mmCIF file of C-alpha atoms in Angstrom:
data_model
loop_
_atom_site.group_PDB
_atom_site.id
_atom_site.type_symbol
_atom_site.label_atom_id
_atom_site.label_comp_id
_atom_site.label_asym_id
_atom_site.label_seq_id
_atom_site.Cartn_x
_atom_site.Cartn_y
_atom_site.Cartn_z
ATOM 1 C CA MET A 16 0.000 0.000 0.000
ATOM 2 C CA GLN A 17 1.305 3.463 -0.911
ATOM 3 C CA ARG A 18 2.092 5.499 2.172
ATOM 4 C CA PRO A 19 0.134 8.732 2.778
ATOM 5 C CA ILE A 20 1.419 12.147 1.748
ATOM 6 C CA ARG A 21 2.969 13.942 4.723
ATOM 7 C CA ILE A 22 2.997 17.754 4.826
ATOM 8 C CA ASN A 23 4.653 19.959 7.441
ATOM 9 C CA VAL A 24 2.850 23.292 7.775
ATOM 10 C CA ILE A 25 5.040 25.830 9.569
ATOM 11 C CA ASN A 26 3.516 28.858 11.256
ATOM 12 C CA GLY A 27 5.975 31.701 10.737
ATOM 13 C CA ASN A 28 5.413 33.103 14.226
ATOM 14 C CA THR A 29 5.495 31.659 17.744
ATOM 15 C CA PHE A 30 1.895 32.411 18.779
ATOM 16 C CA GLU A 31 0.511 29.005 19.746
ATOM 17 C CA PRO A 32 -3.214 29.833 19.275
ATOM 18 C CA MET A 33 -2.453 30.845 15.690
ATOM 19 C CA THR A 34 -0.531 27.613 15.123
ATOM 20 C CA GLN A 35 -3.639 25.749 16.260
ATOM 21 C CA GLY A 36 -5.877 27.804 13.975
ATOM 22 C CA ILE A 37 -3.584 27.209 11.011
ATOM 23 C CA ASP A 38 -3.689 23.492 11.766
ATOM 24 C CA GLU A 39 -7.495 23.503 11.735
ATOM 25 C CA SER A 40 -7.505 25.084 8.290
ATOM 26 C CA ALA A 41 -4.843 22.714 6.962
ATOM 27 C CA GLN A 42 -6.565 19.609 8.328
ATOM 28 C CA ALA A 43 -9.892 20.672 6.823
ATOM 29 C CA ALA A 44 -8.324 21.292 3.417
ATOM 30 C CA CYS A 45 -6.302 18.130 2.944
ATOM 31 C CA PHE A 46 -7.513 14.913 1.353
ATOM 32 C CA PRO A 47 -8.494 12.013 3.610
ATOM 33 C CA GLY A 48 -5.326 10.070 4.253
ATOM 34 C CA THR A 49 -2.956 13.004 3.888
ATOM 35 C CA GLU A 50 -1.055 13.582 7.120
ATOM 36 C CA VAL A 51 -0.575 17.219 8.093
ATOM 37 C CA VAL A 52 1.590 18.260 11.027
ATOM 38 C CA THR A 53 1.581 21.937 11.946
ATOM 39 C CA THR A 54 4.541 23.358 13.846
ATOM 40 C CA GLN A 55 6.096 26.690 14.755
ATOM 41 C CA PRO A 56 9.686 27.899 15.225
ATOM 42 C CA LYS A 57 11.397 27.214 18.525
ATOM 43 C CA ALA A 58 12.272 30.898 18.767
ATOM 44 C CA GLY A 59 11.155 34.051 17.010
ATOM 45 C CA PRO A 60 8.626 36.890 17.102
ATOM 46 C CA GLN A 61 5.124 36.362 18.444
ATOM 47 C CA SER A 62 3.801 37.911 15.253
ATOM 48 C CA LEU A 63 5.245 39.097 11.945
ATOM 49 C CA GLU A 64 4.221 42.669 11.202
ATOM 50 C CA CYS A 65 7.328 44.334 9.774
ATOM 51 C CA TYR A 66 10.586 43.516 8.001
ATOM 52 C CA TYR A 67 12.434 43.172 11.313
ATOM 53 C CA ASP A 68 9.945 40.545 12.463
ATOM 54 C CA GLU A 69 10.193 38.651 9.169
ATOM 55 C CA TYR A 70 13.976 38.538 9.106
ATOM 56 C CA LEU A 71 14.160 37.402 12.736
ATOM 57 C CA ALA A 72 11.654 34.630 12.001
ATOM 58 C CA ILE A 73 13.475 33.149 9.011
ATOM 59 C CA PRO A 74 16.202 31.156 10.862
ATOM 60 C CA GLY A 75 13.555 29.458 12.996
ATOM 61 C CA ILE A 76 11.463 28.597 9.949
ATOM 62 C CA LEU A 77 14.484 27.154 8.144
ATOM 63 C CA GLU A 78 15.423 25.144 11.216
ATOM 64 C CA GLN A 79 12.006 23.489 11.230
ATOM 65 C CA ILE A 80 12.544 22.328 7.645
ATOM 66 C CA ILE A 81 16.078 21.103 8.301
ATOM 67 C CA LEU A 82 15.014 19.088 11.338
ATOM 68 C CA ALA A 83 11.949 17.564 9.634
ATOM 69 C CA ASN A 84 13.249 17.127 6.089
ATOM 70 C CA ARG A 85 13.392 13.331 6.181
ATOM 71 C CA ASP A 86 9.919 13.002 7.662
ATOM 72 C CA PHE A 87 7.799 14.986 5.190
ATOM 73 C CA ASP A 88 7.056 15.111 1.474
ATOM 74 C CA ALA A 89 6.386 18.855 1.320
ATOM 75 C CA PHE A 90 6.541 21.977 3.450
ATOM 76 C CA VAL A 91 4.205 24.969 3.743
ATOM 77 C CA ILE A 92 5.363 28.321 5.128
ATOM 78 C CA ALA A 93 2.239 29.739 6.751
ATOM 79 C CA CYS A 94 2.872 33.479 6.749
ATOM 80 C CA TRP A 95 1.556 35.687 3.962
ATOM 81 C CA GLY A 96 4.893 37.411 3.341
ATOM 82 C CA ASP A 97 6.390 33.985 2.511
ATOM 83 C CA PRO A 98 9.439 34.715 4.724
ATOM 84 C CA GLY A 99 12.506 32.679 3.791
ATOM 85 C CA LEU A 100 10.772 30.927 0.891
ATOM 86 C CA GLU A 101 13.740 31.002 -1.493
ATOM 87 C CA ALA A 102 16.199 29.949 1.212
ATOM 88 C CA ALA A 103 13.866 27.121 2.207
ATOM 89 C CA ARG A 104 13.925 25.840 -1.363
ATOM 90 C CA GLU A 105 17.714 25.770 -1.228
ATOM 91 C CA ILE A 106 17.909 23.444 1.771
ATOM 92 C CA THR A 107 15.576 20.669 0.600
ATOM 93 C CA THR A 108 14.528 18.854 -2.538
ATOM 94 C CA LYS A 109 10.961 18.656 -1.249
ATOM 95 C CA PRO A 110 8.380 21.171 -2.560
ATOM 96 C CA VAL A 111 8.131 24.272 -0.371
ATOM 97 C CA ILE A 112 4.933 26.299 -0.752
ATOM 98 C CA GLY A 113 4.430 29.815 0.568
ATOM 99 C CA ILE A 114 0.834 30.601 1.425
ATOM 100 C CA ALA A 115 0.991 34.009 -0.286
ATOM 101 C CA GLU A 116 2.226 32.570 -3.563
ATOM 102 C CA ALA A 117 -0.296 29.719 -3.332
ATOM 103 C CA SER A 118 -3.251 32.019 -2.719
ATOM 104 C CA MET A 119 -2.232 34.226 -5.645
ATOM 105 C CA TYR A 120 -2.004 31.244 -7.993
ATOM 106 C CA VAL A 121 -5.495 30.161 -6.961
ATOM 107 C CA ALA A 122 -6.937 33.684 -7.268
ATOM 108 C CA ASN A 123 -5.350 33.986 -10.688
ATOM 109 C CA MET A 124 -7.206 30.871 -11.862
ATOM 110 C CA LEU A 125 -10.549 32.126 -10.565
ATOM 111 C CA ALA A 126 -10.586 35.799 -11.503
ATOM 112 C CA ALA A 127 -9.133 38.188 -14.072
ATOM 113 C CA ARG A 128 -8.651 40.874 -11.411
ATOM 114 C CA TRP A 129 -8.148 40.175 -7.752
ATOM 115 C CA GLY A 130 -7.017 41.784 -4.523
ATOM 116 C CA VAL A 131 -5.499 41.164 -1.112
ATOM 117 C CA VAL A 132 -7.080 42.098 2.215
ATOM 118 C CA THR A 133 -4.661 42.093 5.110
ATOM 119 C CA THR A 134 -3.639 43.413 8.521
ATOM 120 C CA GLN A 135 -1.687 46.499 9.579
ATOM 121 C CA HIS A 136 -1.304 49.521 7.336
ATOM 122 C CA ARG A 137 2.501 49.418 7.630
ATOM 123 C CA THR A 138 2.590 46.024 5.877
ATOM 124 C CA LEU A 139 1.541 47.566 2.554
ATOM 125 C CA ASP A 140 5.099 47.631 1.200
ATOM 126 C CA ILE A 141 5.717 44.028 2.303
ATOM 127 C CA ILE A 142 2.530 42.922 0.549
ATOM 128 C CA GLU A 143 3.381 44.834 -2.622
ATOM 129 C CA LYS A 144 6.857 43.310 -2.794
ATOM 130 C CA THR A 145 5.493 39.807 -2.153
ATOM 131 C CA ILE A 146 3.042 40.172 -5.040
ATOM 132 C CA TYR A 147 5.722 41.570 -7.350
ATOM 133 C CA LYS A 148 8.178 38.801 -6.476
ATOM 134 C CA ALA A 149 5.553 36.157 -7.275
ATOM 135 C CA GLY A 150 5.008 37.753 -10.687
ATOM 136 C CA PHE A 151 1.403 38.859 -10.199
ATOM 137 C CA ALA A 152 1.671 42.652 -9.972
ATOM 138 C CA HIS A 153 -0.197 42.976 -13.290
ATOM 139 C CA ARG A 154 -3.148 40.921 -12.029
ATOM 140 C CA CYS A 155 -3.506 42.270 -8.481
ATOM 141 C CA VAL A 156 -5.666 45.401 -8.641
ATOM 142 C CA SER A 157 -6.197 46.033 -4.936
ATOM 143 C CA ILE A 158 -4.401 45.850 -1.596
ATOM 144 C CA ARG A 159 -6.566 46.863 1.331
ATOM 145 C CA THR A 160 -5.309 46.976 4.926
ATOM 146 C CA THR A 161 -7.577 46.751 7.959
ATOM 147 C CA GLY A 162 -5.252 48.102 10.638
ATOM 148 C CA LEU A 163 -5.700 44.889 12.632
ATOM 149 C CA ALA A 164 -2.773 43.409 14.526
ATOM 150 C CA VAL A 165 -1.853 39.882 13.477
ATOM 151 C CA ILE A 166 -2.708 38.522 16.931
ATOM 152 C CA GLU A 167 -6.193 40.078 16.687
ATOM 153 C CA THR A 168 -6.999 37.964 13.641
ATOM 154 C CA GLU A 169 -6.931 34.942 15.932
ATOM 155 C CA THR A 170 -8.234 36.437 19.181
ATOM 156 C CA ALA A 171 -10.916 38.822 17.868
ATOM 157 C CA ARG A 172 -12.583 36.813 15.132
ATOM 158 C CA GLN A 173 -15.824 38.806 14.829
ATOM 159 C CA ALA A 174 -13.997 42.124 14.626
ATOM 160 C CA THR A 175 -11.659 40.613 12.059
ATOM 161 C CA ILE A 176 -14.363 39.336 9.737
ATOM 162 C CA ASP A 177 -16.267 42.619 9.991
ATOM 163 C CA ALA A 178 -13.133 44.592 9.131
ATOM 164 C CA LEU A 179 -12.369 42.260 6.227
ATOM 165 C CA GLU A 180 -15.894 42.670 4.902
ATOM 166 C CA GLN A 181 -15.547 46.455 5.042
ATOM 167 C CA VAL A 182 -12.252 46.640 3.142
ATOM 168 C CA GLY A 183 -13.285 43.765 0.885
ATOM 169 C CA ARG A 184 -16.307 45.747 -0.313
ATOM 170 C CA LEU A 185 -14.027 48.671 -1.124
ATOM 171 C CA ALA A 186 -11.729 46.359 -3.076
ATOM 172 C CA ILE A 187 -14.699 45.062 -5.075
ATOM 173 C CA THR A 188 -16.602 48.309 -5.657
ATOM 174 C CA GLU A 189 -13.759 50.823 -5.997
ATOM 175 C CA ASP A 190 -10.888 48.686 -7.322
ATOM 176 C CA LYS A 191 -13.028 46.226 -9.308
ATOM 177 C CA ALA A 192 -11.464 43.145 -7.686
ATOM 178 C CA GLU A 193 -13.269 39.932 -8.639
ATOM 179 C CA ALA A 194 -11.697 37.687 -5.974
ATOM 180 C CA LEU A 195 -9.851 38.267 -2.708
ATOM 181 C CA CYS A 196 -6.869 36.643 -1.018
ATOM 182 C CA LEU A 197 -6.845 36.637 2.775
ATOM 183 C CA GLY A 198 -3.424 38.162 3.457
ATOM 184 C CA CYS A 199 -2.627 36.630 6.840
ATOM 185 C CA ALA A 200 -2.469 33.054 8.121
ATOM 186 C CA GLY A 201 -4.534 34.174 11.118
ATOM 187 C CA MET A 202 -7.441 34.844 8.757
ATOM 188 C CA SER A 203 -7.750 31.155 7.912
ATOM 189 C CA ARG A 204 -11.244 29.677 8.125
ATOM 190 C CA LEU A 205 -12.950 33.025 7.472
ATOM 191 C CA ASP A 206 -13.237 32.497 3.726
ATOM 192 C CA VAL A 207 -16.639 30.806 3.656
ATOM 193 C CA GLU A 208 -18.471 33.487 5.634
ATOM 194 C CA LEU A 209 -16.764 36.270 3.695
ATOM 195 C CA GLU A 210 -17.757 34.678 0.401
ATOM 196 C CA GLN A 211 -21.359 34.667 1.575
ATOM 197 C CA ARG A 212 -21.141 38.326 2.531
ATOM 198 C CA LEU A 213 -19.186 39.589 -0.481
ATOM 199 C CA GLU A 214 -20.319 37.175 -3.225
ATOM 200 C CA VAL A 215 -16.870 36.775 -4.788
ATOM 201 C CA PRO A 216 -14.304 33.979 -4.316
ATOM 202 C CA VAL A 217 -12.284 34.419 -1.118
ATOM 203 C CA ILE A 218 -9.107 32.358 -0.796
ATOM 204 C CA ASP A 219 -7.912 30.891 2.497
ATOM 205 C CA ALA A 220 -4.167 31.018 1.853
ATOM 206 C CA VAL A 221 -3.308 28.122 4.181
ATOM 207 C CA ALA A 222 -5.868 25.843 2.524
ATOM 208 C CA ALA A 223 -4.619 26.845 -0.941
ATOM 209 C CA ALA A 224 -1.028 26.035 -0.008
ATOM 210 C CA VAL A 225 -1.930 22.613 1.405
ATOM 211 C CA LYS A 226 -3.830 21.680 -1.764
ATOM 212 C CA LEU A 227 -0.953 22.777 -3.997
ATOM 213 C CA ALA A 228 1.504 20.861 -1.822
ATOM 214 C CA GLU A 229 -0.608 17.723 -2.251
ATOM 215 C CA ALA A 230 -0.700 18.310 -6.004
ATOM 216 C CA LEU A 231 3.080 18.673 -6.359
ATOM 217 C CA VAL A 232 3.731 15.559 -4.293
ATOM 218 C CA GLY A 233 1.113 13.685 -6.300
ATOM 219 C CA LEU A 234 2.861 14.748 -9.493
ATOM 220 C CA LYS A 235 6.134 13.480 -8.000
ATOM 221 C CA LYS A 236 7.841 16.840 -8.517
ATOM 222 C CA GLN A 237 10.757 18.146 -6.494
ATOM 223 C CA THR A 238 12.525 21.474 -6.204
ATOM 224 C CA SER A 239 14.957 22.083 -9.054
ATOM 225 C CA LYS A 240 18.630 22.019 -8.117
ATOM 226 C CA ALA A 241 19.788 23.011 -11.607
ATOM 227 C CA LEU A 242 20.959 26.485 -10.598
ATOM 228 C CA THR A 243 19.131 28.976 -8.376
ATOM 229 C CA TYR A 244 17.948 26.583 -5.657
ATOM 230 C CA GLN A 245 21.131 24.514 -5.451
ATOM 231 C CA PHE A 246 22.103 23.491 -1.931
ATOM 232 C CA PRO A 247 24.080 26.181 -0.089
ATOM 233 C CA GLY A 248 27.851 25.986 -0.359
ATOM 234 C CA ILE A 249 29.756 24.403 2.491
ATOM 235 C CA LYS A 250 31.175 27.085 4.769
ATOM 236 C CA PRO A 251 31.222 27.697 8.516
ATOM 237 C CA ILE A 252 28.291 29.664 9.934
ATOM 238 C CA LYS A 253 29.510 31.105 13.201
ATOM 239 C CA GLY A 254 27.268 30.772 16.231
ATOM 240 C CA PHE A 255 24.739 28.405 14.670
ATOM 241 C CA PRO A 256 24.224 24.794 15.857
ATOM 242 C CA GLU A 257 25.638 21.889 13.893
ATOM 243 C CA HIS A 258 22.326 20.938 12.300
ATOM 244 C CA MET A 259 22.099 24.423 10.737
ATOM 245 C CA GLN A 260 25.455 24.063 8.983
ATOM 246 C CA PRO A 261 25.680 22.928 5.329
ATOM 247 C CA PRO A 262 25.639 20.451 3.676
ATOM 248 C CA PHE A 263 21.949 19.577 3.817
ATOM 249 C CA CYS A 264 21.841 16.949 1.072
#
């Protein structure tokens, strides 16, 4: 009997309630028989709301992949900025899916024009750069921020969905968006109710990433090591533990 697909979903922050919420979304999205294990870094920011937070979080995210590489068929980075995505692809042959990139791919298949609804106003530049890096700047017609803190998306669910409805309507009516990506892992599981309120497709980024991870594993595809995502060169990395030192192959 073929063994089940195993996916490691990694919350980019260290806020345990959000890790649990991400796991609920991932478990609901996966096929019966797929094994999903959701983890978080051993150390790092409680939430990722600026570049400083993202850069501090990346070593912990990479460590999770290094430690679990032999045990999983694919990895999902569950933070909408996709922190460390390229580096993660360098340290494993397994598919690594960022939830931002995944949600944009799904939105792109459902709508000609789409937008992102997200958290704090200061994250606008991070969101713009994430969209540009993924190659979808010409298809994303709206980025709307709610002003919510990342932690609030998990602890104040009613306020979060009301705020998302408000900015989502602006994205649809003023920017002519025809679908919306939820731009934070803490917004997982709010897609169904928002779709009912807004009457356009709303993409749960965690769920999208899990489904694409299953698809890549099912297609038996691995990360290319031809050039860009080759394993890192062997050199000492001062102050890091042995398991964080190359080689990783």
